mmCIF file of C-alpha atoms in Angstrom:
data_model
loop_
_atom_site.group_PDB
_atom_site.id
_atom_site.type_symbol
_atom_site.label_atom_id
_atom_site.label_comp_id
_atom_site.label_asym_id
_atom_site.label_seq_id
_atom_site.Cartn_x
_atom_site.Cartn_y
_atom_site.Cartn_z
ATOM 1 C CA UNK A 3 -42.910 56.976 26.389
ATOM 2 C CA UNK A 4 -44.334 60.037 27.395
ATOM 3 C CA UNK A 5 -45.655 60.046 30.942
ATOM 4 C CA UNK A 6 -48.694 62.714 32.155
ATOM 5 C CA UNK A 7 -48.707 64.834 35.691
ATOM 6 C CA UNK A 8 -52.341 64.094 35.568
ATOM 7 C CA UNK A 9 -52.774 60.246 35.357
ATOM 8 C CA UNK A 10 -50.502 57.312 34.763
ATOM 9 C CA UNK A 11 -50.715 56.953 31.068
ATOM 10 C CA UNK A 12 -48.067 56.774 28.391
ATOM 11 C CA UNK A 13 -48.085 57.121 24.791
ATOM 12 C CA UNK A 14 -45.364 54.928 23.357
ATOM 13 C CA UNK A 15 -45.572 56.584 20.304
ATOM 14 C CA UNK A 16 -44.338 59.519 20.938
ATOM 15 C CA UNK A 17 -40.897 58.208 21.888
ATOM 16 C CA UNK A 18 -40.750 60.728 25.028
ATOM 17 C CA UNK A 19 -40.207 60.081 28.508
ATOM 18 C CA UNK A 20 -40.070 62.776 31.069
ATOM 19 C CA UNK A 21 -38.007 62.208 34.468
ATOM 20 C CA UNK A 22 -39.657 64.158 37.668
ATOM 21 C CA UNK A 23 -40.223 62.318 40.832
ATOM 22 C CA UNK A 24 -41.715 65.239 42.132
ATOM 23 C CA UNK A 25 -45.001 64.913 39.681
ATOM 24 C CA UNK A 26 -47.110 62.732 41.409
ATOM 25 C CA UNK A 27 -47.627 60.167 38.509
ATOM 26 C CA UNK A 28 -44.194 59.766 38.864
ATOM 27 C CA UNK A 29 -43.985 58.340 42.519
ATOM 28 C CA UNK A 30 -44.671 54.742 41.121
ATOM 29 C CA UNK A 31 -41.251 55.115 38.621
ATOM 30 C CA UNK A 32 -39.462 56.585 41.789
ATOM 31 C CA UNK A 33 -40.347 57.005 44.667
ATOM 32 C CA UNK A 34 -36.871 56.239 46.382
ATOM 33 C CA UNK A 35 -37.862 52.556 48.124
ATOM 34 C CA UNK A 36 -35.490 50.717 45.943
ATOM 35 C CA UNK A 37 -32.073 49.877 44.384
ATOM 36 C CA UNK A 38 -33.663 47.251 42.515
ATOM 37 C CA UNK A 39 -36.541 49.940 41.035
ATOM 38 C CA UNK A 40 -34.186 52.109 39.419
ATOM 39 C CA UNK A 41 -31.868 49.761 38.253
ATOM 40 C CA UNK A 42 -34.745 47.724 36.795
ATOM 41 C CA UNK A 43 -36.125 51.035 35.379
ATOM 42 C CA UNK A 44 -32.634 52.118 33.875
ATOM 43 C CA UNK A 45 -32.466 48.742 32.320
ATOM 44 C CA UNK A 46 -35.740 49.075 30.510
ATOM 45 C CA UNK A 47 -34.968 52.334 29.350
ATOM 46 C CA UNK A 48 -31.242 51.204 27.995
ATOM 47 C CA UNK A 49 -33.169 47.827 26.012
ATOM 48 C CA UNK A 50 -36.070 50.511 24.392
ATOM 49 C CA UNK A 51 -35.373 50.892 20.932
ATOM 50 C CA UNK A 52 -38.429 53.280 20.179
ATOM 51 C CA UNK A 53 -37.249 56.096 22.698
ATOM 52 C CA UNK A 54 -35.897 59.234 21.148
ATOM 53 C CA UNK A 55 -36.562 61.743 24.002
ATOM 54 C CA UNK A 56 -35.143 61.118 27.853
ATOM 55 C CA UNK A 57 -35.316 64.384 30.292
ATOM 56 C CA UNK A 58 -34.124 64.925 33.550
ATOM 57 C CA UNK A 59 -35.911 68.018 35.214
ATOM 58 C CA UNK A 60 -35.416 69.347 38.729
ATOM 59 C CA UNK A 61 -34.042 65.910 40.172
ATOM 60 C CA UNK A 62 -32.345 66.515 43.217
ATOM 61 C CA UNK A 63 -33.150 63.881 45.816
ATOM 62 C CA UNK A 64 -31.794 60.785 44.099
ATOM 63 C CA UNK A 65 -29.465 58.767 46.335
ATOM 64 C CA UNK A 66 -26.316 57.864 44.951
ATOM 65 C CA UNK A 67 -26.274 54.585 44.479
ATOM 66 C CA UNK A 68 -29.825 54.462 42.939
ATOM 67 C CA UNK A 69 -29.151 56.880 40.737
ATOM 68 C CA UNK A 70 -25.722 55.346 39.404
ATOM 69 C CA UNK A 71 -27.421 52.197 39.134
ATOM 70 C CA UNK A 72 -30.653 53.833 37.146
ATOM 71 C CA UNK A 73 -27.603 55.690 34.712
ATOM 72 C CA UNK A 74 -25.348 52.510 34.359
ATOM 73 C CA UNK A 75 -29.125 50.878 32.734
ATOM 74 C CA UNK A 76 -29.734 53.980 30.439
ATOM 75 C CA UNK A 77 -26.330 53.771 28.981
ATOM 76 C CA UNK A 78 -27.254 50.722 26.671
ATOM 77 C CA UNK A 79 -29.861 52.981 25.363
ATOM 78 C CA UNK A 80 -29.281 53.339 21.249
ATOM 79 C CA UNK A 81 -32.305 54.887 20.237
ATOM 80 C CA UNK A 82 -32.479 58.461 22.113
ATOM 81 C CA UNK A 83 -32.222 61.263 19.912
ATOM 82 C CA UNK A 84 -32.128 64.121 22.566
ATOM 83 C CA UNK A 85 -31.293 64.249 26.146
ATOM 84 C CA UNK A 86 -31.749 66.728 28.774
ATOM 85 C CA UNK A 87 -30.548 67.679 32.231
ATOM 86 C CA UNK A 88 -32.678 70.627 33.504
ATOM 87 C CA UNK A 89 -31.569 72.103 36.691
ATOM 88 C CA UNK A 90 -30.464 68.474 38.268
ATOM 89 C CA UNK A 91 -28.933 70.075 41.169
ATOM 90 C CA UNK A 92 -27.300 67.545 43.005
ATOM 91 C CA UNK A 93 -27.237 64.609 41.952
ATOM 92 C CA UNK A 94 -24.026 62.082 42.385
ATOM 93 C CA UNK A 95 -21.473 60.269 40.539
ATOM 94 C CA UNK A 96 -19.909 61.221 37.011
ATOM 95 C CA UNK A 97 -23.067 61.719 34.898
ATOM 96 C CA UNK A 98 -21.008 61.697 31.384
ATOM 97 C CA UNK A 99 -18.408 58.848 32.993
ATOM 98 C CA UNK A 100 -21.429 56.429 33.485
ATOM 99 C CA UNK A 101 -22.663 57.780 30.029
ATOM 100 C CA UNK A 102 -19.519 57.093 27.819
ATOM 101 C CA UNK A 103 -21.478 53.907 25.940
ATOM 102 C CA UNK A 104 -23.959 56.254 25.224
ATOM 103 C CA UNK A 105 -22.275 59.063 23.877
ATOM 104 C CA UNK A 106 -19.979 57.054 22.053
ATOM 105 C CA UNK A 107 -21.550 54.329 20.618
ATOM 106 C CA UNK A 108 -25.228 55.937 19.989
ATOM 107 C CA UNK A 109 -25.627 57.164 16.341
ATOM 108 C CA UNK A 110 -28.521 58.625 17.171
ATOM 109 C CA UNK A 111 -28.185 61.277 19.438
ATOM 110 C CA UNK A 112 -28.401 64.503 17.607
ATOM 111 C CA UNK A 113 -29.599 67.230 21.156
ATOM 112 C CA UNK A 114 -27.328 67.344 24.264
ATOM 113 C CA UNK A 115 -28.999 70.439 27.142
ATOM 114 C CA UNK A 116 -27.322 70.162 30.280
ATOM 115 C CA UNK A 117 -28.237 73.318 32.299
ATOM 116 C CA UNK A 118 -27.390 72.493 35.812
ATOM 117 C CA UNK A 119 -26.838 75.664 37.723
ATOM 118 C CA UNK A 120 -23.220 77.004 38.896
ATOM 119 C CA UNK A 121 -22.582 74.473 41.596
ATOM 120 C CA UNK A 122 -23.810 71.013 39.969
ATOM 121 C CA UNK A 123 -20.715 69.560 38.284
ATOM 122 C CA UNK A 124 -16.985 69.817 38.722
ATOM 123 C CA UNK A 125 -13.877 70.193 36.230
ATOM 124 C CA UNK A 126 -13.679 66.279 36.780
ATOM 125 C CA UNK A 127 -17.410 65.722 35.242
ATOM 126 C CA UNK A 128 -16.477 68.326 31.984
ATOM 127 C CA UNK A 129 -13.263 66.763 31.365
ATOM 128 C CA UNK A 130 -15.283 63.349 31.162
ATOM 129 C CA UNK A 131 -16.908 64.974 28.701
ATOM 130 C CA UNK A 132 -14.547 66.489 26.433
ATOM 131 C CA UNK A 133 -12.503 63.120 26.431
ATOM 132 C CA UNK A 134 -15.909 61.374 25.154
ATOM 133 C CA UNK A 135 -15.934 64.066 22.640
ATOM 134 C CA UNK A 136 -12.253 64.403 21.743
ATOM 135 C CA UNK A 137 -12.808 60.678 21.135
ATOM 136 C CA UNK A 138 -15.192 60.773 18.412
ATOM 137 C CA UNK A 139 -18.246 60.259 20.982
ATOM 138 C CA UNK A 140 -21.508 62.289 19.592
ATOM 139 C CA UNK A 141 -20.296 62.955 16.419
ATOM 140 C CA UNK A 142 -23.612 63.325 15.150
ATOM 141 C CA UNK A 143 -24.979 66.138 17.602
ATOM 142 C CA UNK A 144 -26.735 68.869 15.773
ATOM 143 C CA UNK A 145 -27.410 70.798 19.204
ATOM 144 C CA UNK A 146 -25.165 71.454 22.238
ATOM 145 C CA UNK A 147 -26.976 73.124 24.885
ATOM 146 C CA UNK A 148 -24.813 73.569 27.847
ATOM 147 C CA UNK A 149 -25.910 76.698 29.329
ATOM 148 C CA UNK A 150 -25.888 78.491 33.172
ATOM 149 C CA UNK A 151 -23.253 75.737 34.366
ATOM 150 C CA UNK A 152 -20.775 78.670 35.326
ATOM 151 C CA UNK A 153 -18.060 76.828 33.566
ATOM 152 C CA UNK A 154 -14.928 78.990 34.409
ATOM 153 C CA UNK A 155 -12.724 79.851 30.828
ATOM 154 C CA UNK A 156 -10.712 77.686 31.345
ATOM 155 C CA UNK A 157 -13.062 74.666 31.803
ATOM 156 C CA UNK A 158 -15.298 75.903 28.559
ATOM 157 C CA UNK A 159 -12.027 76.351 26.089
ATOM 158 C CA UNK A 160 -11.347 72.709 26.917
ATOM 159 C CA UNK A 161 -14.855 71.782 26.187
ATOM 160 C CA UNK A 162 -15.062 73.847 23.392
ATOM 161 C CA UNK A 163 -11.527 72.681 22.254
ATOM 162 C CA UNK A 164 -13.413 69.060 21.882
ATOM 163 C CA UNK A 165 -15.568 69.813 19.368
ATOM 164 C CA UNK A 166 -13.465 69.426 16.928
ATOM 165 C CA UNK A 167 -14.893 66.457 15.828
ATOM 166 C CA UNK A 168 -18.843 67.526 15.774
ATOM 167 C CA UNK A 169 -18.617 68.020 12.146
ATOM 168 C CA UNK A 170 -22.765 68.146 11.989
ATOM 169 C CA UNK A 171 -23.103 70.700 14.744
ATOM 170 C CA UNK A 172 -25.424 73.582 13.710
ATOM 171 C CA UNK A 173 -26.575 74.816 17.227
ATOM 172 C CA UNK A 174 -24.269 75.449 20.151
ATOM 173 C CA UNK A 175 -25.984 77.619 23.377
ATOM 174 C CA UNK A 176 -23.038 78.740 26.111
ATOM 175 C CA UNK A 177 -24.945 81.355 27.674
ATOM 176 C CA UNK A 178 -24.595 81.885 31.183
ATOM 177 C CA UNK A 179 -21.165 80.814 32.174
ATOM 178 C CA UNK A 180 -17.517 82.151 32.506
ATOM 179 C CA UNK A 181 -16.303 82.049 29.330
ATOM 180 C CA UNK A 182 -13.392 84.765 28.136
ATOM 181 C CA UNK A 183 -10.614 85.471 26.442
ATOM 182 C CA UNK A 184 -9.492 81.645 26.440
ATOM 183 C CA UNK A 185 -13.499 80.406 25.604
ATOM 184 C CA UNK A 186 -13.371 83.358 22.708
ATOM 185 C CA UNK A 187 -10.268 81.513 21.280
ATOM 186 C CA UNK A 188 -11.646 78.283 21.580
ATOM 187 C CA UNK A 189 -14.496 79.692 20.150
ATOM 188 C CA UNK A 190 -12.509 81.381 16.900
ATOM 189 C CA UNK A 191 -11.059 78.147 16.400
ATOM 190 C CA UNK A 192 -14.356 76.192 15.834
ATOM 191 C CA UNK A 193 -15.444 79.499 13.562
ATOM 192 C CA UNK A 194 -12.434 79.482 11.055
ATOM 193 C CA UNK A 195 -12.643 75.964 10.838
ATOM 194 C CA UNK A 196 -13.977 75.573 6.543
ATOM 195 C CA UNK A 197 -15.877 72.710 7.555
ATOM 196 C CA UNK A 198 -18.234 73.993 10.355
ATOM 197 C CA UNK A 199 -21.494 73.689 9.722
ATOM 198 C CA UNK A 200 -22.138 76.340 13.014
ATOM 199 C CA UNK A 201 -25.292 78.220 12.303
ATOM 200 C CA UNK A 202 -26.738 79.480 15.731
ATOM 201 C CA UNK A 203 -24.179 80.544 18.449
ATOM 202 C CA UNK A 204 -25.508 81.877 21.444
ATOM 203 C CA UNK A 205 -23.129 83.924 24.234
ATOM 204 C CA UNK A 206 -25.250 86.232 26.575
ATOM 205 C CA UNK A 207 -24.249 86.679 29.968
ATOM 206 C CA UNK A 208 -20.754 85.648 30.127
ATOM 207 C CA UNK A 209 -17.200 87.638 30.535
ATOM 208 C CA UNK A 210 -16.884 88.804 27.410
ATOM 209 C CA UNK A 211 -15.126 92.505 26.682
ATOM 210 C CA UNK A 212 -14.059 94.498 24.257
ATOM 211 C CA UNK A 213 -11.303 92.348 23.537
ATOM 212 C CA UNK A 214 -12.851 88.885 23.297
ATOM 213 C CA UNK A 215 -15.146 89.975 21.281
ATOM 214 C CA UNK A 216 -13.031 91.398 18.656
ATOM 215 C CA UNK A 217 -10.943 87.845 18.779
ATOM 216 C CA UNK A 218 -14.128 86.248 18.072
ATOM 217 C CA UNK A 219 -15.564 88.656 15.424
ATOM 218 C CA UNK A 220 -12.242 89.145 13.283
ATOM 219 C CA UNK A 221 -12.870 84.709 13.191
ATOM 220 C CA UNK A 222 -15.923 85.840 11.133
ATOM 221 C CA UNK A 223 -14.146 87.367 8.120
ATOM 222 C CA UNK A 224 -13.790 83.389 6.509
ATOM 223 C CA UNK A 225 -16.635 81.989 7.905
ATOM 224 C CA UNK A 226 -19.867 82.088 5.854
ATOM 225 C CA UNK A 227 -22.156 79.892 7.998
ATOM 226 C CA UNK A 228 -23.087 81.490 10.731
ATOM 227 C CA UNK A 229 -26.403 82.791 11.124
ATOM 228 C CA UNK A 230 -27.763 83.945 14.486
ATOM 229 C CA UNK A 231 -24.932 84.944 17.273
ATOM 230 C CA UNK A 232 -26.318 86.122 20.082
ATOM 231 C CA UNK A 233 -23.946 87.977 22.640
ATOM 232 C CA UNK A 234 -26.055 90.592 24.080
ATOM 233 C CA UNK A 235 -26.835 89.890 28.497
ATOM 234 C CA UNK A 236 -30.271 87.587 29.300
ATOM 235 C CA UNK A 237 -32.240 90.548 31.148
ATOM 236 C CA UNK A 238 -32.854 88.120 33.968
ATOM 237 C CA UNK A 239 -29.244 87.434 34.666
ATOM 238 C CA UNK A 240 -28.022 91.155 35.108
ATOM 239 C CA UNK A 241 -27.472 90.547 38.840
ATOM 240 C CA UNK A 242 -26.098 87.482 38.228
ATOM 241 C CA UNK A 243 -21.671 87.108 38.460
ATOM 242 C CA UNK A 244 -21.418 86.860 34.793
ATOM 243 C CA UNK A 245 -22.057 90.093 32.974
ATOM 244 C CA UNK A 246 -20.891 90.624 28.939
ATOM 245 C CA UNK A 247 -19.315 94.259 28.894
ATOM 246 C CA UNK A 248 -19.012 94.883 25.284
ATOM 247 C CA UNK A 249 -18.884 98.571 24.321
ATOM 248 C CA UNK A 250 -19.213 100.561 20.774
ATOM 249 C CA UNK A 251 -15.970 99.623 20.202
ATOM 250 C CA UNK A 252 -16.283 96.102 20.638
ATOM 251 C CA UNK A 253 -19.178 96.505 17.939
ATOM 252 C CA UNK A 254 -17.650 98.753 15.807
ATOM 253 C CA UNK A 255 -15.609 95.559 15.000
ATOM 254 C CA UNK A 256 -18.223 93.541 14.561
ATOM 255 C CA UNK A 257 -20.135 96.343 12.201
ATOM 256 C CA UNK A 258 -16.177 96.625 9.994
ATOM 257 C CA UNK A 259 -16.263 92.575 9.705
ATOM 258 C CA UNK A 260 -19.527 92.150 8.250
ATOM 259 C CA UNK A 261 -19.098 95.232 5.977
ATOM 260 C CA UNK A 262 -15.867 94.329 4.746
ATOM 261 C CA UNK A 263 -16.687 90.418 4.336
ATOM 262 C CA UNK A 264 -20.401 90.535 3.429
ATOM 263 C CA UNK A 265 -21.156 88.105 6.066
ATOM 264 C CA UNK A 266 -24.165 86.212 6.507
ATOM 265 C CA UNK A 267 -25.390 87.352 9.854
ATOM 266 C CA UNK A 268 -29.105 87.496 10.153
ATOM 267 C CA UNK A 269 -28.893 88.788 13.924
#
């Protein structure tokens, strides 16, 4: 279901359905009267088997227990291939906690974006997380967009430590957060690994030195699937607390690793 800003029509073909109660033709799906709306919503959503798209953009106004109650409904949900949390500032409750059906039991799900800003989930909600990954949960995700959360290092090598068992995962976007020397290593891990299937890794605007990036370029000498790393700052984040500091040095490394392994780095 794909619903319009401009009118309320849907196209149920399309498998899409777009979560803003701040478009108008979205006041009728919430407009925060009810308990019973958004549980009755979430239930529909959890029993549609043609669905593959669900975002959440710029929700922020939610009360609690409507918003648990909507979750708890998409959680039966098998059919979703991708799902998105845009700059959901606010909200309450353990997102991936009321999730864990979801995650774990949905084959489907190849696309997980959660960009949430700096302030929008604790260490409590990633841990959820990684334990629904470290279990098996999402084992077919392709994508793993988790960018400008601010996760600290230490929070994002526990994360990244989960993915051991995303065996499928070509795309993985951590731009925008805290990650380090511990992230790097966490990171190397995942890259010697013979199995990954990691094409696209993308890095910008984190804490990332001279140092972490050598740890994470020397992981490149066995690796022969990665494609696209991209480490350099996002120009609109220079002011921003997290700021990659990688001199000639640090790419002098990376220049020796692909020369000396003919890696397959396209950029």
């Amino acid at each position: 279901m794909d619903y319009h800003d401009s009118d309320d029509e849907y196209d149920s073909e399309d498998g899409n359905y777009f979560i803003d109660p701040n478009a108008a033709a979205l006041q009728e799906f919430y407009p925060g009267h009810s308990n019973y709306e958004c549980t009755h919503a979430g239930l529909e959503i959890g029993r549609d088997i043609v669905l593959k798209k669900l975002n959440f953009c710029d929700v922020y106004t939610v009360p609690r227990a409507d918003w648990e109650a909507f979750m708890r409904g998409v959680a039966n949900n098998r059919s979703i291939h991708t799902l998105e949390f845009i700059w959901c500032n606010g909200l309450w409750g353990n997102i991936f906690q009321i999730l864990t059906p979801f995650i774990e039991q949905n084959t489907f799900l190849t696309t997980l974006q959660v960009s949430m800003s700096s302030d929008s989930m604790t260490d409590g909600e990633i841990r959820s997380l990684s334990s629904i990954l470290q279990r098996g949960g999402g084992s077919n995700l392709t994508q793993f967009r988790f960018s400008e959360n601010g996760l600290s290092d230490v929070i994002a090598s526990e994360l990244i430590s989960s993915f051991v068992n995303l065996s499928q995962l070509s795309e993985l976007d951590l731009r925008v957060n805290c990650i380090a020397m511990r992230g790097c290593e966490a990171l190397a891990a995942v890259l010697r690994n013979p199995e990954s299937k990691l094409e696209t890794l993308k890095l910008g605007s984190n804490n990332i030195g001279d140092k972490e990036a050598e740890v994470l370029f020397e992981a490149l000498s066995g690796n022969d699937a990665l494609k696209i790393l991209a480490i350099t700052n996002l120009p609109q984040c220079l002011a921003t607390f997290t700021h990659n500091s990688i001199t000639s040095d640090g790419w002098g490394a990376l220049t020796k690793i692909i020369r000396d392994s003919n890696h397959t780095l396209q950029s």
